[in-house]
Tab-separated table of C-alpha atoms and ligand atoms in Angstrom:
chain	number	residue	atom	x	y	z
A	1270	MET	CA	-47.857	0.620	5.731
A	1271	ALA	CA	-51.229	-0.585	7.034
A	1272	PRO	CA	-51.449	-0.946	10.842
A	1273	ASP	CA	-51.779	-4.712	10.458
A	1274	ASP	CA	-48.950	-5.037	7.926
A	1275	PRO	CA	-46.679	-7.864	9.243
A	1276	ARG	CA	-43.638	-5.830	8.214
A	1277	ARG	CA	-44.342	-3.667	11.259
A	1278	LEU	CA	-43.118	-6.652	13.285
A	1279	ILE	CA	-39.609	-6.554	11.794
A	1280	PRO	CA	-37.177	-5.866	14.675
A	1281	ARG	CA	-35.727	-2.345	14.620
A	1282	THR	CA	-32.050	-1.744	13.948
A	1283	ASP	CA	-31.314	-0.508	17.496
A	1284	GLN	CA	-32.987	-3.588	18.980
A	1285	LEU	CA	-30.889	-5.899	16.839
A	1286	LEU	CA	-27.664	-4.000	17.515
A	1287	ALA	CA	-28.307	-4.256	21.260
A	1288	LEU	CA	-28.476	-8.064	21.280
A	1289	PRO	CA	-25.477	-9.383	23.288
A	1290	PRO	CA	-24.119	-11.634	20.471
A	1291	VAL	CA	-24.366	-8.691	18.052
A	1292	ARG	CA	-22.552	-6.410	20.521
A	1293	ARG	CA	-19.810	-9.023	20.900
A	1294	ALA	CA	-19.490	-9.377	17.113
A	1295	ARG	CA	-18.593	-5.693	16.983
A	1296	ASP	CA	-15.189	-6.600	18.439
A	1297	ARG	CA	-14.471	-8.751	15.389
A	1298	LEU	CA	-16.297	-6.804	12.713
A	1299	SER	CA	-16.554	-3.140	11.918
A	1300	GLU	CA	-19.648	-1.143	12.829
A	1301	ASP	CA	-20.388	-0.685	9.101
A	1302	VAL	CA	-20.215	-4.399	8.358
A	1303	VAL	CA	-22.506	-5.271	11.284
A	1304	ARG	CA	-25.028	-2.568	10.342
A	1305	ALA	CA	-24.997	-3.639	6.678
A	1306	LEU	CA	-25.636	-7.214	7.694
A	1307	VAL	CA	-28.548	-6.166	9.915
A	1308	ARG	CA	-29.994	-4.005	7.133
A	1309	GLU	CA	-29.716	-6.785	4.528
A	1310	THR	CA	-31.541	-9.181	6.841
A	1311	GLN	CA	-34.311	-6.630	7.541
A	1312	ASP	CA	-34.606	-6.112	3.763
A	1313	ARG	CA	-35.109	-9.830	3.283
A	1314	ALA	CA	-38.024	-9.635	5.702
A	1315	ARG	CA	-39.422	-6.491	4.043
A	1316	SER	CA	-39.440	-8.288	0.696
A	1317	GLY	CA	-41.232	-11.236	2.296
A	1318	GLU	CA	-38.326	-13.625	1.804
A	1319	ILE	CA	-38.262	-14.382	5.536
A	1320	ALA	CA	-40.824	-13.814	8.294
A	1321	PRO	CA	-40.308	-10.951	10.804
A	1322	ASP	CA	-39.614	-13.411	13.608
A	1323	GLU	CA	-36.870	-14.985	11.531
A	1324	VAL	CA	-34.865	-11.757	11.367
A	1325	GLU	CA	-33.120	-12.118	14.715
A	1326	PRO	CA	-31.961	-15.725	14.209
A	1327	ALA	CA	-30.934	-14.871	10.629
A	1328	VAL	CA	-28.774	-11.962	11.837
A	1329	LEU	CA	-27.133	-14.176	14.459
A	1330	ALA	CA	-26.490	-16.958	11.939
A	1331	ALA	CA	-25.029	-14.540	9.417
A	1332	LEU	CA	-22.732	-13.019	12.057
A	1333	GLU	CA	-21.576	-16.471	13.080
A	1334	THR	CA	-20.162	-17.273	9.651
A	1335	ARG	CA	-18.914	-13.806	8.797
A	1336	SER	CA	-15.259	-13.069	9.468
A	1337	ALA	CA	-13.275	-9.938	8.852
A	1338	SER	CA	-11.164	-11.612	6.166
A	1339	SER	CA	-12.971	-13.448	3.413
A	1340	LEU	CA	-9.981	-15.438	2.148
A	1341	THR	CA	-10.965	-19.115	2.167
A	1342	PRO	CA	-8.404	-21.730	3.213
A	1343	VAL	CA	-7.913	-24.303	0.448
A	1344	LEU	CA	-6.578	-27.853	0.523
A	1345	ASN	CA	-4.246	-27.931	-2.462
A	1346	ALA	CA	-4.772	-31.343	-4.097
A	1347	THR	CA	-3.359	-30.297	-7.478
A	1348	GLY	CA	0.155	-31.633	-6.911
A	1349	VAL	CA	1.466	-28.174	-7.902
A	1350	VAL	CA	3.723	-27.148	-5.035
A	1351	VAL	CA	4.143	-23.416	-5.614
A	1352	HIS	CA	0.651	-22.556	-6.812
A	1353	THR	CA	0.461	-18.896	-7.793
A	1354	ASN	CA	-3.342	-18.720	-7.642
A	1355	LEU	CA	-3.245	-20.159	-4.127
A	1356	GLY	CA	-0.772	-17.562	-2.865
A	1357	ARG	CA	2.392	-19.515	-3.716
A	1358	ALA	CA	4.066	-20.880	-0.576
A	1359	PRO	CA	2.093	-21.845	2.552
A	1360	LEU	CA	4.118	-20.787	5.580
A	1361	SER	CA	5.873	-23.052	8.068
A	1362	ALA	CA	4.640	-23.280	11.647
A	1363	ALA	CA	7.627	-21.193	12.741
A	1364	ALA	CA	6.813	-18.502	10.173
A	1365	LEU	CA	3.152	-18.418	11.237
A	1366	ASP	CA	4.172	-17.942	14.873
A	1367	ALA	CA	6.543	-15.178	13.839
A	1368	LEU	CA	3.737	-13.436	11.945
A	1369	VAL	CA	1.529	-13.361	15.005
A	1370	THR	CA	4.325	-11.900	17.143
A	1371	ALA	CA	5.234	-9.358	14.488
A	1372	GLY	CA	1.608	-8.260	14.337
A	1373	GLY	CA	2.206	-6.267	17.528
A	1374	TYR	CA	4.864	-3.707	18.391
A	1375	VAL	CA	8.248	-5.329	17.700
A	1376	ASP	CA	11.899	-4.256	17.595
A	1377	VAL	CA	12.095	-4.385	13.800
A	1378	GLU	CA	14.099	-1.176	13.685
A	1379	LEU	CA	15.163	-0.689	17.270
A	1380	ASP	CA	18.069	-1.830	19.446
A	1381	LEU	CA	16.449	-2.664	22.768
A	1382	GLY	CA	19.866	-2.575	24.478
A	1383	THR	CA	20.604	1.045	23.691
A	1384	GLY	CA	17.067	2.204	22.950
A	1385	THR	CA	18.214	3.687	19.670
A	1386	ARG	CA	17.268	3.025	16.083
A	1387	SER	CA	18.855	-0.011	14.454
A	1388	ARG	CA	19.145	-1.383	10.937
A	1389	ARG	CA	15.698	-2.491	9.792
A	1390	GLY	CA	15.310	-6.232	9.380
A	1391	ALA	CA	18.727	-7.061	10.833
A	1392	ALA	CA	17.545	-10.481	12.035
A	1393	ALA	CA	16.208	-11.538	8.630
A	1394	ARG	CA	19.457	-10.353	7.066
A	1395	ALA	CA	21.561	-12.348	9.540
A	1396	ALA	CA	19.470	-15.474	8.928
A	1397	LEU	CA	19.938	-15.179	5.161
A	1398	LEU	CA	23.688	-14.639	5.479
A	1399	ALA	CA	24.029	-17.669	7.760
A	1400	ALA	CA	22.074	-19.786	5.255
A	1401	CYS	CA	24.024	-18.525	2.244
A	1402	PRO	CA	27.688	-18.194	3.308
A	1403	PRO	CA	29.080	-16.764	0.043
A	1404	ALA	CA	26.866	-13.670	0.464
A	1405	GLN	CA	28.560	-10.718	2.186
A	1406	ASP	CA	25.324	-8.779	2.585
A	1407	ALA	CA	21.589	-9.129	2.045
A	1408	LEU	CA	18.671	-6.803	1.425
A	1409	VAL	CA	15.015	-7.794	1.601
A	1410	VAL	CA	12.433	-5.925	-0.472
A	1411	ASN	CA	8.775	-6.349	-1.337
A	1412	ASN	CA	9.078	-9.073	-3.993
A	1413	GLY	CA	11.320	-10.418	-6.738
A	1414	ALA	CA	10.101	-7.900	-9.289
A	1415	ALA	CA	10.851	-5.044	-6.879
A	1416	ALA	CA	14.356	-6.406	-6.330
A	1417	LEU	CA	14.924	-6.435	-10.080
A	1418	VAL	CA	13.584	-2.897	-10.509
A	1419	LEU	CA	15.734	-1.672	-7.637
A	1420	ALA	CA	18.869	-3.375	-8.983
A	1421	THR	CA	18.472	-2.103	-12.535
A	1422	THR	CA	17.549	1.388	-11.325
A	1423	ALA	CA	20.405	1.689	-8.855
A	1424	LEU	CA	23.003	0.178	-11.186
A	1425	ALA	CA	21.890	1.182	-14.664
A	1426	ALA	CA	19.332	4.027	-14.754
A	1427	GLY	CA	20.120	6.151	-17.825
A	1428	ARG	CA	22.518	3.494	-18.996
A	1429	GLU	CA	22.358	-0.014	-20.439
A	1430	VAL	CA	21.425	-3.391	-19.014
A	1431	LEU	CA	23.141	-6.076	-21.054
A	1432	ILE	CA	20.950	-9.157	-21.424
A	1433	SER	CA	20.674	-12.159	-23.733
A	1434	ARG	CA	17.685	-12.186	-26.133
A	1435	GLY	CA	16.950	-15.704	-24.885
A	1436	GLU	CA	16.275	-14.311	-21.406
A	1437	LEU	CA	13.719	-11.618	-22.255
A	1438	VAL	CA	10.952	-13.605	-20.624
A	1439	GLU	CA	7.345	-13.127	-19.604
A	1440	ILE	CA	7.149	-14.510	-16.117
A	1441	GLY	CA	3.409	-14.758	-15.687
A	1442	ALA	CA	0.074	-13.032	-16.256
A	1443	GLY	CA	1.448	-10.418	-18.649
A	1444	PHE	CA	4.425	-9.560	-16.460
A	1445	ARG	CA	7.267	-9.057	-18.924
A	1446	LEU	CA	10.766	-8.631	-17.674
A	1447	PRO	CA	11.921	-6.315	-20.494
A	1448	GLU	CA	9.041	-3.895	-19.895
A	1449	LEU	CA	9.694	-3.910	-16.181
A	1450	ILE	CA	13.378	-3.135	-16.642
A	1451	GLU	CA	12.751	-0.384	-19.199
A	1452	SER	CA	10.195	1.236	-16.882
A	1453	THR	CA	13.111	2.060	-14.581
A	1454	GLY	CA	14.838	4.295	-17.086
A	1455	ALA	CA	17.525	1.789	-17.965
A	1456	ARG	CA	17.932	0.822	-21.617
A	1457	LEU	CA	17.984	-2.827	-22.567
A	1458	ARG	CA	20.915	-3.820	-24.704
A	1459	GLU	CA	19.947	-7.193	-26.109
A	1460	VAL	CA	22.699	-9.537	-27.200
A	1461	GLY	CA	22.677	-12.817	-29.108
A	1462	THR	CA	19.579	-14.463	-30.537
A	1463	THR	CA	16.563	-16.184	-29.000
A	1464	ASN	CA	18.171	-19.613	-29.022
A	1465	ARG	CA	21.894	-18.904	-28.974
A	1466	THR	CA	24.028	-16.341	-27.216
A	1467	HIS	CA	27.817	-16.474	-26.994
A	1468	LEU	CA	30.381	-14.789	-24.792
A	1469	ARG	CA	31.580	-12.782	-27.812
A	1470	ASP	CA	28.068	-11.269	-28.096
A	1471	TYR	CA	28.407	-9.830	-24.598
A	1472	ALA	CA	32.024	-8.819	-25.246
A	1473	GLY	CA	30.972	-6.902	-28.378
A	1474	ALA	CA	28.303	-4.945	-26.532
A	1475	ILE	CA	29.882	-4.141	-23.170
A	1476	GLY	CA	31.298	-0.657	-22.818
A	1477	PRO	CA	31.161	2.651	-20.929
A	1478	GLU	CA	27.378	2.759	-21.284
A	1479	THR	CA	26.905	-0.603	-19.565
A	1480	GLY	CA	25.329	-0.224	-16.102
A	1481	CYS	CA	25.117	-3.933	-15.346
A	1482	LEU	CA	25.149	-7.376	-16.880
A	1483	LEU	CA	21.944	-9.272	-16.183
A	1484	LYS	CA	21.439	-13.026	-16.283
A	1485	VAL	CA	17.827	-14.163	-15.920
A	1486	HIS	CA	16.926	-17.735	-15.167
A	1487	PRO	CA	14.022	-18.546	-17.504
A	1488	SER	CA	12.114	-20.231	-14.744
A	1489	ASN	CA	8.882	-21.133	-16.504
A	1490	PHE	CA	10.018	-22.699	-19.761
A	1491	ARG	CA	12.806	-24.754	-21.216
A	1492	LEU	CA	14.532	-24.051	-24.487
A	1493	GLU	CA	15.484	-27.282	-26.209
A	1494	GLY	CA	17.349	-28.143	-29.397
A	1495	PHE	CA	20.002	-25.925	-30.977
A	1496	THR	CA	20.641	-23.667	-28.039
A	1497	SER	CA	23.519	-22.174	-26.158
A	1498	GLY	CA	23.829	-19.636	-23.434
A	1499	VAL	CA	26.605	-18.114	-21.413
A	1500	GLU	CA	26.817	-19.071	-17.771
A	1501	VAL	CA	27.527	-16.699	-14.901
A	1502	GLY	CA	31.001	-18.217	-14.476
A	1503	GLU	CA	31.911	-17.458	-18.091
A	1504	LEU	CA	30.690	-13.859	-17.802
A	1505	ARG	CA	32.636	-13.147	-14.638
A	1506	PRO	CA	36.013	-12.239	-16.258
A	1507	LEU	CA	34.289	-9.927	-18.760
A	1508	ALA	CA	32.294	-8.168	-16.039
A	1509	ARG	CA	35.378	-7.827	-13.817
A	1510	ALA	CA	37.544	-6.502	-16.656
A	1511	HIS	CA	35.039	-3.701	-17.281
A	1512	GLY	CA	34.189	-3.121	-13.629
A	1513	VAL	CA	30.523	-3.814	-14.373
A	1514	PRO	CA	28.324	-5.554	-11.745
A	1515	LEU	CA	27.003	-8.970	-12.752
A	1516	VAL	CA	23.426	-9.511	-11.565
A	1517	ALA	CA	21.746	-12.947	-11.628
A	1518	ASP	CA	17.962	-13.078	-11.329
A	1519	LEU	CA	17.362	-16.654	-10.182
A	1520	GLY	CA	13.623	-16.379	-9.645
A	1521	SER	CA	13.272	-19.491	-7.540
A	1522	GLY	CA	14.866	-18.624	-4.213
A	1523	LEU	CA	16.914	-21.737	-3.445
A	1524	LEU	CA	19.732	-20.552	-1.179
A	1525	THR	CA	21.866	-23.677	-1.630
A	1526	PRO	CA	21.636	-26.556	-4.140
A	1527	ASP	CA	18.759	-29.035	-3.819
A	1528	PRO	CA	19.650	-32.526	-5.108
A	1529	HIS	CA	15.982	-33.075	-6.041
A	1530	LEU	CA	16.120	-30.089	-8.416
A	1531	PRO	CA	19.513	-30.410	-10.078
A	1532	SER	CA	18.883	-27.862	-12.824
A	1533	GLU	CA	17.479	-25.194	-10.502
A	1534	PRO	CA	20.025	-22.425	-9.802
A	1535	ASP	CA	20.788	-21.452	-6.222
A	1536	ALA	CA	22.126	-18.286	-4.652
A	1537	ALA	CA	25.275	-19.748	-3.088
A	1538	SER	CA	26.449	-21.391	-6.332
A	1539	ALA	CA	25.667	-18.324	-8.446
A	1540	LEU	CA	27.673	-16.108	-6.074
A	1541	GLU	CA	30.566	-18.591	-6.023
A	1542	ASP	CA	30.466	-18.676	-9.821
A	1543	GLY	CA	30.936	-14.916	-9.941
A	1544	ALA	CA	27.604	-13.111	-9.710
A	1545	ASP	CA	28.018	-9.881	-7.749
A	1546	ILE	CA	24.428	-10.026	-6.571
A	1547	VAL	CA	21.622	-12.526	-6.983
A	1548	ILE	CA	17.906	-11.782	-6.914
A	1549	ALA	CA	15.253	-14.284	-5.842
A	1550	SER	CA	11.701	-14.511	-4.538
A	1551	GLY	CA	10.900	-15.414	-0.936
A	1552	ASP	CA	7.686	-17.283	-1.725
A	1553	LYS	CA	8.797	-19.735	-4.385
A	1554	LEU	CA	11.148	-22.621	-3.570
A	1555	LEU	CA	12.331	-21.018	-0.340
A	1556	GLY	CA	8.775	-21.498	0.923
A	1557	GLY	CA	8.459	-18.198	2.768
A	1558	PRO	CA	6.421	-14.998	2.560
A	1559	GLN	CA	6.254	-12.727	-0.469
A	1560	ALA	CA	9.639	-10.999	-0.535
A	1561	GLY	CA	12.459	-10.126	-2.878
A	1562	LEU	CA	15.906	-11.220	-1.780
A	1563	VAL	CA	19.093	-9.504	-2.850
A	1564	LEU	CA	22.248	-11.321	-1.770
A	1565	GLY	CA	25.865	-10.727	-2.656
A	1566	ARG	CA	28.773	-8.308	-2.524
A	1567	SER	CA	28.422	-5.707	0.178
A	1568	ASP	CA	29.396	-2.721	-2.000
A	1569	VAL	CA	26.775	-3.605	-4.626
A	1570	VAL	CA	24.055	-4.357	-2.060
A	1571	ALA	CA	24.910	-1.019	-0.431
A	1572	ARG	CA	24.322	0.819	-3.714
A	1573	LEU	CA	20.850	-0.701	-3.887
A	1574	ALA	CA	20.082	-0.011	-0.225
A	1575	ALA	CA	21.150	3.633	-0.580
A	1576	HIS	CA	18.915	4.333	-3.592
A	1577	PRO	CA	15.736	6.312	-2.758
A	1578	LEU	CA	13.646	3.614	-4.463
A	1579	ALA	CA	14.722	1.159	-1.743
A	1580	ARG	CA	12.367	2.935	0.641
A	1581	ALA	CA	9.442	2.487	-1.752
A	1582	VAL	CA	9.965	-1.260	-2.058
A	1583	ARG	CA	11.002	-2.109	1.497
A	1584	ALA	CA	9.667	-5.273	3.115
A	1585	ASP	CA	7.123	-4.931	5.904
A	1586	LYS	CA	7.759	-6.279	9.395
A	1587	LEU	CA	5.436	-9.252	8.833
A	1588	ALA	CA	7.400	-10.419	5.806
A	1589	LEU	CA	10.724	-9.846	7.567
A	1590	ALA	CA	9.605	-11.883	10.569
A	1591	ALA	CA	8.179	-14.722	8.495
A	1592	LEU	CA	11.242	-14.783	6.254
A	1593	GLU	CA	13.654	-15.072	9.163
A	1594	ALA	CA	11.548	-17.858	10.682
A	1595	THR	CA	11.303	-19.662	7.320
A	1596	VAL	CA	15.076	-19.745	7.078
A	1597	THR	CA	15.823	-20.608	10.711
A	1598	GLY	CA	12.752	-22.751	11.552
A	1599	GLY	CA	11.731	-26.298	10.658
A	1600	PRO	CA	11.157	-27.328	7.038
A	1601	ALA	CA	8.682	-25.190	5.131
A	1602	PRO	CA	5.644	-26.942	3.612
A	1603	VAL	CA	7.041	-26.287	0.121
A	1604	VAL	CA	10.236	-28.143	1.015
A	1605	ARG	CA	8.286	-31.012	2.590
A	1606	ALA	CA	6.046	-31.282	-0.468
A	1607	LEU	CA	8.991	-31.290	-2.879
A	1608	HIS	CA	10.704	-34.045	-0.927
A	1609	ALA	CA	7.610	-36.109	-0.080
A	1610	ASP	CA	8.291	-39.841	-0.035
A	1611	PRO	CA	6.453	-41.439	-3.018
A	1612	ASP	CA	5.647	-44.616	-1.024
A	1613	ARG	CA	4.087	-42.566	1.729
A	1614	LEU	CA	2.101	-40.578	-0.846
A	1615	ARG	CA	0.876	-43.841	-2.337
A	1616	ASP	CA	-0.244	-45.173	1.067
A	1617	ARG	CA	-2.185	-42.026	1.779
A	1618	ALA	CA	-3.781	-41.986	-1.685
A	1619	GLU	CA	-4.754	-45.647	-1.358
A	1620	ARG	CA	-6.340	-45.047	2.012
A	1621	LEU	CA	-8.383	-42.162	0.617
A	1622	GLY	CA	-9.244	-44.152	-2.523
A	1623	ALA	CA	-10.404	-47.158	-0.485
A	1624	ALA	CA	-12.456	-44.935	1.814
A	1625	VAL	CA	-14.369	-43.311	-1.040
A	1626	GLY	CA	-14.326	-46.217	-3.513
A	1627	ALA	CA	-12.109	-44.593	-6.148
A	1628	PRO	CA	-9.024	-45.869	-8.001
A	1629	VAL	CA	-5.482	-44.577	-7.446
A	1630	VAL	CA	-3.436	-43.705	-10.529
A	1631	ALA	CA	0.164	-42.626	-11.064
A	1632	HIS	CA	0.331	-38.825	-11.193
A	1633	ASP	CA	3.192	-36.377	-11.587
A	1634	GLY	CA	3.104	-33.265	-9.452
A	1635	ARG	CA	4.909	-30.106	-10.520
A	1636	VAL	CA	7.046	-27.493	-8.842
A	1637	GLY	CA	4.955	-24.671	-10.368
A	1638	GLY	CA	5.200	-20.950	-9.704
A	1639	GLY	CA	7.931	-20.422	-12.238
A	1640	GLY	CA	10.326	-23.072	-10.992
A	1641	ALA	CA	11.929	-26.189	-12.452
A	1642	PRO	CA	9.875	-26.333	-15.645
A	1643	GLY	CA	9.529	-29.836	-17.000
A	1644	VAL	CA	10.694	-31.478	-13.771
A	1645	PRO	CA	8.029	-34.055	-12.845
A	1646	LEU	CA	7.443	-34.935	-9.197
A	1647	PRO	CA	6.367	-38.580	-9.406
A	1648	GLY	CA	3.454	-39.455	-7.150
A	1649	TRP	CA	-0.127	-40.679	-7.070
A	1650	ALA	CA	-3.643	-39.382	-7.379
A	1651	VAL	CA	-7.127	-40.542	-6.462
A	1652	ARG	CA	-9.229	-40.442	-9.620
A	1653	LEU	CA	-12.809	-39.196	-9.312
A	1654	PRO	CA	-15.451	-38.209	-11.879
A	1655	GLU	CA	-14.816	-34.756	-13.333
A	1656	ALA	CA	-18.198	-33.527	-12.058
A	1657	VAL	CA	-16.955	-33.730	-8.433
A	1658	ALA	CA	-14.441	-30.933	-9.008
A	1659	PRO	CA	-16.800	-27.924	-8.649
A	1660	LEU	CA	-18.382	-29.492	-5.563
A	1661	LEU	CA	-14.956	-29.946	-3.987
A	1662	ARG	CA	-13.990	-26.348	-4.752
A	1663	SER	CA	-17.148	-24.932	-3.225
A	1664	GLY	CA	-17.143	-27.292	-0.212
A	1665	ARG	CA	-15.814	-26.585	3.294
A	1666	PRO	CA	-12.950	-27.133	3.541
A	1667	ALA	CA	-12.500	-26.027	-0.054
A	1668	VAL	CA	-10.448	-28.543	-2.026
A	1669	LEU	CA	-8.702	-27.687	-5.274
A	1670	PRO	CA	-8.226	-30.825	-7.402
A	1671	ARG	CA	-6.511	-31.109	-10.757
A	1672	VAL	CA	-8.979	-31.481	-13.614
A	1673	HIS	CA	-7.301	-33.371	-16.430
A	1674	ASP	CA	-8.390	-35.779	-19.128
A	1675	ARG	CA	-12.038	-35.514	-18.032
A	1676	ALA	CA	-11.175	-36.668	-14.527
A	1677	CYS	CA	-10.873	-34.997	-11.150
A	1678	LEU	CA	-7.497	-35.962	-9.706
A	1679	LEU	CA	-6.528	-35.584	-6.048
A	1680	ASP	CA	-2.757	-35.563	-5.502
A	1681	LEU	CA	-1.902	-35.516	-1.782
A	1682	ARG	CA	1.633	-34.138	-2.161
A	1683	CYS	CA	0.682	-30.638	-0.999
A	1684	VAL	CA	-1.978	-31.681	1.509
A	1685	PRO	CA	-0.456	-31.854	5.000
A	1686	GLU	CA	-0.889	-35.364	6.358
A	1687	THR	CA	-2.701	-33.911	9.368
A	1688	ASP	CA	-5.449	-32.783	6.964
A	1689	ASP	CA	-6.097	-36.252	5.519
A	1690	GLU	CA	-9.215	-36.729	7.666
A	1691	ARG	CA	-10.660	-33.394	6.611
A	1692	LEU	CA	-9.939	-34.227	2.989
A	1693	HIS	CA	-11.719	-37.622	3.339
A	1694	ALA	CA	-14.743	-35.859	4.784
A	1695	ALA	CA	-14.770	-33.200	2.055
A	1696	VAL	CA	-14.521	-35.813	-0.714
A	1697	GLN	CA	-17.249	-37.913	0.867
A	1698	ALA	CA	-19.515	-34.874	1.115
A	1699	ALA	CA	-18.867	-33.917	-2.516
A	1700	LEU	CA	-19.559	-37.464	-3.750
A	1701	THR	CA	-22.770	-37.593	-1.727
A	1702	ALA	CA	-23.860	-34.240	-3.163
A	1703	LEU	CA	-23.058	-35.478	-6.661
A	1704	ALA	CA	-25.044	-38.676	-6.163
A	1705	ALA	CA	-27.995	-36.652	-4.856
A	1706	ALA	CA	-27.807	-34.273	-7.837
A	1707	ASP	CA	-27.579	-37.210	-10.255
A	1708	GLY	CA	-30.588	-38.745	-8.523
A	1709	THR	CA	-32.700	-35.618	-8.990
A	1710	ILE	CA	-31.829	-35.262	-12.660
A	1711	GLY	CA	-32.173	-39.002	-13.285
A	1712	GLY	CA	-28.513	-39.626	-14.103
A	1713	THR	CA	-26.587	-42.691	-13.044
A	1714	PRO	CA	-25.132	-42.212	-9.580
B	940	LIG	C1	9.132	-15.053	-10.279
B	940	LIG	C2	10.251	-14.340	-10.942
B	940	LIG	C3	10.395	-12.944	-10.811
B	940	LIG	C4	9.405	-12.109	-10.053
B	940	LIG	O1	9.423	-12.373	-8.694
B	940	LIG	P1	8.141	-11.990	-7.799
B	940	LIG	O2	8.556	-12.401	-6.433
B	940	LIG	O3	7.004	-12.767	-8.366
B	940	LIG	O4	7.941	-10.538	-7.934
B	940	LIG	C5	11.463	-12.331	-11.408
B	940	LIG	N1	12.359	-13.052	-12.138
B	940	LIG	C6	12.248	-14.399	-12.288
B	940	LIG	C7	13.272	-15.116	-13.098
B	940	LIG	C8	11.192	-15.090	-11.707
B	940	LIG	O5	11.069	-16.396	-11.861
């Protein structure tokens, strides 16, 4: 480098690291992240992209916006309540509080009275049992799939899982139930046909090799036409007569019936009908954290809990805390969104539409996330030009609209009312950006 090369003026790493705001940022960000950020900014100056005296402000600006987690909060304007790509259920205020508390040292496996070890997750278990009276016991594991693997392993490894052909479903993104079950060392014994299965099909297949009977709620599709299946209640006498546990994988996670979702199974009813255990997810219709719930007869739950695999799929303290608070706290956002008053939704949509000069159209939301397929959630949407959608997604706050029929639709069902102002601002900003872009390329604004 020549003595008069301006790159000599680039601040040195130690000088930048010693700046008070940079030192403070090292509480929030790792040493490596801070150093990398400093180096990248110096490199921009070395390549001539910025001047040497711009390095310091550029480092400070970059640190300002950088956080240790890069997950971006999204306003869900799709109308899809349990949106898998958005992390399924947003947590309730009570569950969020519980998460923060559980982030520290907590008595998740300790009796503070005696100072000795206690049953892990006893509070979450008690909350589930109180909310689902027919259950004698409950076990919480990592997710629904883990609960299913644990149940089929503990009850049927080396033996057969009896299941209807109509219930061998793919739940999402290549996750196939039959493959999952067979990975545990249990053999699938398929009965009936894709569209029709009768009690006599189960009766003809059950025997000494049967480890468990499995009923799976096909939560993401509906079979219509010439169909028949066998309900849990009809299977109960057969399972009892052979002393075989009857397992119902409900998927959705409703603990008790929801009048808004009449065809969605719930844990209490399935247990009353004769399931020995039910399996469900914590982050679908229950509206809690990712978790797998096992509820039912204490001797069957105990067999699962005692299996070595239980340790490999156990729920962490954060999930246990958030789950308990979801069940005992105020309504979860998923529950609020499912039960949103259509008139209120229309008012909010009309206010947003009027503010940004866009029409409001009737729009059906969906339960999503493998729940209540085909059940529309009648509501409203603000209709914008399709080209606004990418601008909304990349804006701050990020907004995810539904793109359908060459339009960008904003359904407010899953947007908390307290975020309406932020949504207005985001839409206004996106429309302004679109008009500016149209102006520069000569399109009609
Ligand atoms: C969603 C679902 C699962 C898997 O649950 P995860 O919590 O996603 O692991 C299993 N069975 C059924 C019927 C489901 O709907």
